[in-house]
Amino acid sequence: MEPLVACRAPVARLFAMDMLRDIDPATGELIAEIPVSSPDQVTAAVARARAAADEWGDVPFDVRAELLLRVAERFDERQDELAQLVTREMGKPFAEARRESSARSKELAGVIETARRALAVEDVSEGSSRTHVVRDPLGVVAAITPWNFPLAMPTSILLPALATGNTVVFKPSEHVPLCGAVLAEIIGGDLPDGVLELVQGAGETGAQLVDADVDMIGFVGSRATGQKIMRAAGGGLKRLVLELGGKDPLIVFADADLEAAAECAVTHSLRNAGQVCCSVERVFVEDSVREEFERLVLAKASKWTHGSGFEPESRMGPMVDDAQRQKVHAQVEDAVARGARLLLGGTLADGPGSFYPATVLADVPDSSVMATEETFGPVVSLSTFDGDEAEAVRLANATRYGLGANVYTGDGERGLRVARRIRSGQVGVNRYLAGSSRAPWVGARESGFGFLGGVEGYRQFTVPKSISIASGG
Ligand code: NAD
């Protein structure tokens, strides 16, 4: 592996006092030390974005689109470098990192098309005067993002914000600062000064950015941080889009294709070592097929080996850091202490790296932390229900979260009925949930506030304005 250069971000380099220690979670080795942006640097970055905002907002859409479409080529040129950085900084298997990086150039045409539709002028004329609704950019958007998809999460905010005419100050997660720096270089390459600014740091820097002179905060991260941001943004009545955590259920009725349901349960509990906002976190299996389902799940989950993301046979890399691994382990221990049966894994691996094995728990009690709080780790958490549809819905909804849900049943009508009654933003029926890229991505209940994606999501980066013109005017 080539030695990695320190962050090239101009803002962060100048006067920073503190350093972020960028650690490889598979080895514990230091990858780089990245200067943390000082409060003055955060203020200066926001001031540059503010100074550029009016002009960028006035650029004709086709010119903005042209500038942003050029980004696709740079993504393609640097997709290997980006994938290497993703695996190095947060640990996911290289093949998955490669999929994440190669998808970036492909999304640009859709971004431009969606922005074009979101910004289309609406004619709402009544009577003799003409009235049009136009959409203005909000101004300066703070983009604050997590580490679990170090490329896809930032682009889900940066691209719509820029395409709809806002300038952006971007703070990547402290776990993936080099991914963030390269992303900012790639996207910001051809843009006028101040249109995309980068600041580096952890929560304190994020909080400074929220308090700064920004008009909107586009945030993807945990519910706890989302709450803090909402409180802090209240003073200035700043616009918010918060995409937060989840505790997604998977309901398996006895008449379902159990093989397919078990595959969904295992893959989507363990993918990315469980560090996915819409992971399957609770599986409710009808009593009568419990034994068979456990057998299927165990057979599949035991094939999920872990190891460095650069080893092709690793299906899971490490957890992002030891704190995350300890949090998962504490939830497993709590569930077992309250009566859950440990069927696989559940032990802290020795040696360097923050690895946690594929873990399967059965009979996870409602009272356990694992049943209520986001786990964000490689655990298949099984419980049962008596087959009653209303009970399945009640269990699925027994959470404050509402991000995703999945239901498997041989009765398609029942699948749809249950999907309609689960209080979440996305539901998969006899398949894992996966929205169309044209649908909004929604965190219902405490999984979010506002949403990203689709025409409606893009419009959240704008404010509508009605212009009425006297007849003959
Ligand atoms: P986190 O909340 O700890 O951090 C997210 C970002 O917020 C980081 O950049 C962090 O530095 C910053 N931050 C921390 N404290 C802050 C503060 N007080 N003010 C402003 N910024 C602050 O989350 P994480 O551990 O990076 O990411 C994992 C979480 O993200 C999980 O809960 C996961 O479910 C969620 N997530 C949600 C989605 C979704 O689409 N709903 C997608 C991916 C991840």
XYZ file of C-alpha atoms and ligand atoms in Angstrom:
517
model
C 0.000 0.000 0.000
C 1.335 3.436 -0.957
C 1.975 5.764 1.997
C -0.868 8.221 2.256
C -0.191 11.906 2.009
C -1.570 14.202 4.678
C -4.824 15.980 3.958
C -4.500 18.551 1.217
C -7.431 20.600 2.437
C -6.322 24.241 2.401
C -8.659 25.386 5.150
C -7.595 22.796 7.643
C -3.867 23.137 7.116
C -3.103 26.696 7.999
C -3.302 27.432 11.711
C -4.709 24.294 13.284
C -3.587 23.459 16.818
C -5.128 20.015 17.263
C -4.675 16.941 15.154
C -7.104 14.174 14.227
C -5.449 10.789 14.522
C -6.667 8.787 11.543
C -6.401 5.120 12.602
C -6.680 1.982 10.440
C -9.273 -0.076 12.344
C -7.937 -3.381 10.962
C -4.407 -2.882 12.313
C -4.557 -0.051 14.845
C -1.860 1.739 12.793
C -1.783 5.489 12.358
C -2.628 6.379 8.735
C -2.196 10.136 8.985
C -2.549 13.065 11.329
C -4.988 15.645 10.047
C -5.091 19.198 11.396
C -8.392 20.056 13.028
C -9.939 23.271 11.732
C -9.859 25.935 14.436
C -13.027 27.914 15.299
C -11.614 30.851 13.297
C -11.074 28.608 10.312
C -14.643 27.321 10.522
C -15.912 30.908 10.625
C -13.670 31.854 7.697
C -14.817 28.853 5.624
C -18.455 29.803 6.219
C -17.697 33.451 5.346
C -16.173 32.369 2.024
C -19.210 30.192 1.305
C -21.492 33.136 2.220
C -19.571 35.486 -0.083
C -19.947 33.031 -2.979
C -23.616 32.171 -2.340
C -25.462 34.886 -4.304
C -23.357 34.510 -7.406
C -23.544 30.691 -7.378
C -27.307 30.833 -6.836
C -27.621 33.133 -9.880
C -25.606 30.880 -12.199
C -28.053 29.533 -14.833
C -29.004 25.947 -14.075
C -27.499 24.566 -17.280
C -24.111 26.103 -16.464
C -24.173 24.671 -12.920
C -25.217 21.323 -14.351
C -22.361 21.369 -16.830
C -19.812 22.105 -14.081
C -21.180 19.317 -11.885
C -21.368 16.763 -14.695
C -17.620 17.173 -15.186
C -17.173 15.741 -11.696
C -18.118 12.276 -13.049
C -14.876 11.982 -14.993
C -12.763 12.815 -11.941
C -14.685 10.264 -9.876
C -13.888 7.634 -12.497
C -10.213 8.566 -12.611
C -9.863 8.323 -8.838
C -12.232 5.488 -7.960
C -9.456 3.050 -6.979
C -7.756 5.611 -4.795
C -11.089 6.393 -3.110
C -11.895 2.716 -2.550
C -8.457 2.128 -0.986
C -9.012 5.048 1.351
C -12.461 3.798 2.373
C -11.156 0.352 3.319
C -8.106 1.818 5.019
C -9.963 4.413 7.080
C -13.133 2.541 8.123
C -12.387 -1.076 7.259
C -15.128 -2.330 4.911
C -14.200 -5.071 2.398
C -12.428 -3.612 -0.614
C -14.987 -5.015 -3.094
C -17.736 -3.116 -1.252
C -15.610 0.027 -1.072
C -15.038 -0.306 -4.832
C -18.798 -0.541 -5.426
C -19.323 2.573 -3.336
C -16.659 4.535 -5.218
C -17.655 3.372 -8.717
C -21.303 4.335 -8.074
C -20.378 7.993 -7.544
C -19.788 8.960 -11.160
C -22.952 7.145 -12.211
C -25.173 9.138 -9.880
C -24.350 12.527 -11.378
C -26.698 12.402 -14.372
C -29.579 11.479 -12.031
C -28.631 14.296 -9.646
C -28.835 16.856 -12.430
C -32.114 15.458 -13.739
C -33.686 15.436 -10.268
C -32.462 18.964 -9.541
C -33.869 20.157 -12.865
C -37.293 18.733 -11.968
C -37.127 20.052 -8.406
C -36.365 23.583 -9.635
C -38.983 23.652 -12.410
C -41.109 26.787 -12.200
C -44.749 26.033 -11.370
C -47.560 28.044 -12.862
C -50.250 28.523 -10.171
C -52.112 31.355 -11.888
C -55.668 32.112 -10.765
C -57.985 34.667 -12.290
C -56.451 37.317 -14.496
C -53.028 37.770 -12.830
C -50.214 35.314 -13.408
C -48.527 33.616 -10.433
C -45.416 31.491 -10.637
C -43.703 29.549 -7.892
C -39.934 29.593 -8.249
C -37.464 27.908 -5.916
C -34.584 29.845 -4.444
C -31.528 28.175 -2.915
C -31.344 28.532 0.859
C -27.822 29.998 0.803
C -25.074 28.240 2.780
C -25.544 24.571 3.699
C -23.475 22.841 6.395
C -23.000 19.180 5.374
C -22.084 16.957 8.338
C -21.728 13.253 7.629
C -20.897 9.848 9.183
C -18.209 7.273 8.364
C -20.183 4.121 7.460
C -20.538 5.070 3.776
C -17.743 7.653 3.582
C -18.507 8.568 -0.050
C -22.212 7.888 -0.547
C -23.411 9.779 2.541
C -21.534 13.004 1.745
C -22.592 13.001 -1.911
C -26.233 12.547 -0.844
C -26.018 16.050 0.616
C -23.257 17.817 -1.302
C -24.597 17.121 -4.795
C -28.256 18.138 -4.318
C -27.219 21.163 -2.257
C -24.824 22.384 -4.956
C -27.095 21.483 -7.874
C -29.964 23.485 -6.390
C -27.686 26.528 -6.126
C -26.408 26.515 -2.539
C -22.826 26.814 -1.419
C -21.631 24.179 1.045
C -19.275 23.834 3.989
C -18.543 20.139 4.382
C -17.342 18.400 7.531
C -16.639 14.707 6.996
C -16.555 12.270 9.893
C -13.405 12.313 12.012
C -13.004 8.595 11.140
C -12.685 9.229 7.397
C -10.996 12.616 6.967
C -8.919 11.607 3.938
C -11.992 10.266 2.111
C -13.615 13.627 2.866
C -10.611 15.600 1.629
C -10.408 13.710 -1.673
C -14.173 14.003 -2.172
C -13.976 17.770 -1.662
C -11.117 17.974 -4.184
C -13.030 15.946 -6.762
C -16.349 17.757 -6.410
C -14.897 21.200 -5.788
C -12.303 20.999 -8.604
C -14.030 23.210 -11.185
C -16.307 25.170 -8.884
C -15.755 28.879 -8.172
C -13.954 29.809 -4.944
C -16.067 29.427 -1.838
C -18.726 27.211 -3.418
C -17.474 24.100 -1.632
C -15.420 24.507 1.549
C -13.964 21.747 3.701
C -13.414 21.746 7.444
C -12.003 18.853 9.425
C -12.638 17.740 12.984
C -14.919 15.776 15.277
C -18.119 16.747 17.122
C -16.783 20.038 18.444
C -16.007 21.237 14.926
C -19.446 20.050 13.789
C -21.068 22.036 16.603
C -19.088 25.153 15.606
C -20.285 24.750 12.042
C -23.921 24.420 13.155
C -23.544 27.627 15.217
C -21.885 29.512 12.358
C -23.644 31.695 9.788
C -25.219 28.830 7.830
C -28.809 28.653 6.557
C -29.301 24.906 6.626
C -27.757 21.840 8.189
C -27.806 18.660 6.116
C -26.871 15.943 8.591
C -26.516 12.168 8.429
C -25.562 10.489 11.704
C -26.855 9.258 15.029
C -30.121 10.187 16.704
C -28.204 11.584 19.699
C -26.212 13.994 17.534
C -29.334 14.851 15.550
C -31.021 15.961 18.763
C -28.066 18.191 19.661
C -28.089 19.750 16.196
C -31.829 20.375 16.356
C -31.456 22.171 19.679
C -28.510 24.243 18.484
C -30.218 25.153 15.210
C -33.361 26.342 16.995
C -31.891 29.730 17.955
C -31.402 30.787 14.348
C -34.415 28.798 13.051
C -32.032 27.142 10.622
C -33.475 24.660 8.150
C -32.673 21.028 8.885
C -32.505 17.700 7.173
C -31.551 14.999 9.666
C -31.077 11.377 8.533
C -30.615 9.364 11.723
C -30.336 5.818 13.045
C -32.769 2.930 12.967
C -33.842 -0.295 14.628
C -35.307 -1.996 11.583
C -37.563 -5.045 12.012
C -37.818 -8.045 9.705
C -41.055 -10.026 10.104
C -41.079 -13.639 8.924
C -44.478 -15.376 8.674
C -44.545 -19.174 8.578
C -45.788 -19.225 4.970
C -42.771 -17.231 3.734
C -39.920 -18.493 1.576
C -37.772 -19.163 4.665
C -34.566 -19.571 2.694
C -34.978 -16.096 1.165
C -36.016 -14.573 4.486
C -32.999 -16.088 6.281
C -30.693 -14.806 3.534
C -32.144 -11.330 3.978
C -31.842 -11.524 7.776
C -28.191 -12.614 7.678
C -26.954 -10.439 4.830
C -28.610 -7.302 6.119
C -27.648 -7.851 9.757
C -23.978 -8.505 8.901
C -23.230 -6.375 5.820
C -20.617 -3.692 6.553
C -20.208 -5.448 9.948
C -23.759 -4.313 10.730
C -22.761 -0.668 10.431
C -25.615 0.335 8.128
C -28.414 2.694 9.162
C -31.038 0.364 7.619
C -29.502 -2.902 8.844
C -31.932 -5.556 9.960
C -31.685 -5.138 13.739
C -34.665 -7.198 14.963
C -36.001 -10.375 13.368
C -39.483 -11.579 14.434
C -40.121 -15.167 13.320
C -43.447 -16.963 13.593
C -43.172 -19.552 16.409
C -44.054 -22.563 14.307
C -40.969 -22.172 12.029
C -38.521 -20.987 14.656
C -36.284 -24.064 14.672
C -35.983 -24.287 10.923
C -35.321 -20.560 10.647
C -32.594 -20.668 13.318
C -30.931 -23.544 11.485
C -30.953 -21.632 8.180
C -29.639 -18.477 9.821
C -26.831 -20.298 11.622
C -25.699 -22.103 8.482
C -25.516 -18.825 6.591
C -24.077 -16.614 9.341
C -21.214 -19.025 10.107
C -19.883 -18.368 6.591
C -19.441 -14.660 7.365
C -15.734 -14.604 8.224
C -14.059 -11.411 9.321
C -10.603 -10.032 8.594
C -8.835 -7.121 6.939
C -10.963 -5.598 4.202
C -7.986 -6.025 1.856
C -8.136 -9.837 2.182
C -10.506 -11.008 -0.576
C -12.021 -13.781 1.569
C -13.144 -11.377 4.363
C -16.893 -10.882 4.235
C -16.692 -8.391 7.102
C -13.964 -5.958 7.996
C -13.379 -4.545 11.481
C -15.787 -2.276 13.298
C -14.871 1.369 12.885
C -13.135 1.545 16.266
C -12.859 -0.197 19.600
C -15.542 1.983 21.208
C -18.113 0.802 18.643
C -17.054 -2.812 19.165
C -17.331 -2.507 22.945
C -20.788 -0.973 22.594
C -21.947 -3.934 20.503
C -20.382 -6.433 22.903
C -22.076 -4.788 25.899
C -25.448 -5.141 24.124
C -24.758 -8.839 23.434
C -23.786 -9.437 27.083
C -26.852 -7.569 28.335
C -29.160 -9.622 26.075
C -27.585 -12.917 27.235
C -27.805 -11.840 30.889
C -31.548 -11.236 30.332
C -32.108 -14.685 28.850
C -31.171 -14.555 25.148
C -29.518 -17.690 23.716
C -26.123 -17.072 22.089
C -25.973 -19.288 18.989
C -22.855 -17.899 17.315
C -20.007 -15.452 17.977
C -20.411 -12.969 20.809
C -16.752 -12.872 21.864
C -14.185 -10.115 21.512
C -11.455 -11.209 19.105
C -7.818 -11.014 20.304
C -5.075 -9.158 18.523
C -4.902 -5.789 16.841
C -7.885 -4.372 15.038
C -11.418 -3.807 16.281
C -12.938 -7.014 14.892
C -16.204 -8.470 16.110
C -17.408 -11.860 14.865
C -20.697 -12.620 13.160
C -23.059 -13.150 16.095
C -26.482 -14.790 16.300
C -28.785 -14.412 19.293
C -32.193 -16.056 19.738
C -35.056 -15.268 22.133
C -33.813 -11.702 22.559
C -36.087 -10.266 25.267
C -38.011 -6.996 24.807
C -36.360 -5.623 27.937
C -32.794 -5.862 26.536
C -30.895 -2.886 25.180
C -30.496 -4.849 21.933
C -34.276 -4.837 21.459
C -34.591 -1.070 21.769
C -31.336 0.795 20.979
C -29.522 0.843 17.658
C -26.790 -1.853 17.753
C -24.821 -0.961 14.596
C -22.866 -4.206 14.757
C -22.761 -7.690 13.193
C -25.563 -9.315 15.170
C -28.575 -11.292 13.930
C -31.109 -10.724 16.715
C -33.968 -13.265 16.640
C -37.272 -13.277 18.559
C -40.589 -14.970 17.907
C -44.266 -14.065 17.627
C -47.395 -16.228 17.598
C -48.350 -15.649 13.966
C -50.938 -12.952 14.660
C -50.615 -10.142 12.100
C -51.553 -7.384 14.551
C -48.970 -8.661 17.027
C -46.273 -8.646 14.349
C -47.098 -5.032 13.525
C -47.117 -4.104 17.208
C -43.657 -5.621 17.711
C -42.274 -3.956 14.592
C -43.576 -0.585 15.772
C -42.365 -1.020 19.372
C -39.463 1.365 18.840
C -39.004 5.094 18.644
C -37.179 4.659 15.330
C -38.833 4.452 11.924
C -36.233 4.094 9.211
C -36.798 0.767 7.416
C -38.646 -2.528 7.776
C -38.985 -5.816 5.898
C -41.733 -8.422 5.780
C -41.650 -11.923 4.307
C -44.884 -13.851 3.734
C -46.408 -16.182 1.141
C -49.520 -13.999 1.158
C -48.811 -10.901 -0.938
C -51.929 -9.057 0.274
C -50.886 -9.552 3.875
C -47.375 -8.328 3.006
C -48.818 -5.078 1.674
C -51.233 -4.676 4.609
C -48.397 -5.068 7.102
C -46.164 -2.728 5.091
C -48.836 -0.034 5.230
C -49.139 -0.346 9.015
C -45.455 -0.274 9.898
C -44.403 3.234 10.800
C -41.196 3.609 8.832
C -39.914 5.410 5.774
C -39.072 2.331 3.670
C -40.499 -1.210 3.700
C -39.442 -4.262 1.683
C -42.063 -6.952 0.970
C -40.502 -10.346 0.199
C -37.271 -8.522 -0.576
C -34.916 -6.275 1.293
C -36.085 -2.678 1.322
C -34.435 -0.597 -1.354
C -35.903 2.569 -2.642
C -35.810 3.646 -6.222
C -33.221 6.392 -6.595
C -36.189 8.595 -7.547
C -38.001 8.028 -4.241
C -37.168 10.096 -1.156
C -35.105 8.385 1.555
C -37.130 8.927 4.711
C -36.427 8.532 8.398
C -39.912 8.481 9.949
C -40.489 9.081 13.693
C -37.134 9.574 15.486
C -35.085 8.274 12.561
C -35.057 11.655 10.948
C -36.455 15.064 10.252
C -36.975 16.090 6.664
C -35.526 13.764 4.076
C -33.092 13.396 1.212
C -33.512 12.170 -2.346
C -36.167 12.395 -5.020
C -37.702 15.643 -6.200
C -39.214 16.282 -2.757
C -35.893 15.685 -1.029
C -34.065 18.052 -3.384
C -36.654 20.730 -2.728
C -35.629 20.753 0.913
C -32.502 22.612 -0.161
C -34.695 25.394 -1.544
C -37.390 27.795 -0.436
C -40.421 28.342 -2.676
C -41.278 31.899 -3.707
C -44.524 33.011 -5.389
C -44.239 35.804 -7.915
C -47.539 37.350 -8.950
C -47.658 39.588 -11.976
C -50.560 41.883 -12.760
C -52.409 41.000 -15.917
C -50.770 42.714 -18.827
C -47.582 43.186 -16.692
P -22.402 10.594 14.821
O -23.715 11.190 15.109
O -21.531 10.210 15.947
O -21.520 11.565 13.895
C -21.993 12.015 12.639
C -21.287 13.327 12.302
O -21.701 14.324 13.239
C -19.775 13.266 12.393
O -19.230 14.018 11.339
C -19.494 13.912 13.740
O -18.215 14.491 13.837
C -20.571 14.979 13.787
N -20.938 15.465 15.122
C -20.813 14.831 16.312
N -21.294 15.612 17.304
C -21.750 16.757 16.735
C -22.387 17.926 17.218
N -22.659 18.108 18.516
N -22.735 18.899 16.342
C -22.498 18.738 15.017
N -21.881 17.644 14.488
C -21.519 16.660 15.334
O -22.687 9.320 13.893
P -21.632 8.298 13.289
O -21.171 7.376 14.352
O -20.636 9.018 12.469
O -22.570 7.506 12.257
C -23.375 6.420 12.603
C -24.824 6.864 12.735
O -25.279 7.413 11.485
C -25.759 5.693 13.010
O -26.697 6.073 13.977
C -26.439 5.451 11.666
O -27.690 4.810 11.760
C -26.540 6.854 11.144
N -26.738 6.866 9.692
C -27.977 7.199 9.203
C -28.210 7.160 7.825
C -29.579 7.459 7.264
O -29.716 7.564 6.056
N -30.614 7.620 8.081
C -27.169 6.804 6.957
C -25.924 6.493 7.485
C -25.707 6.534 8.862
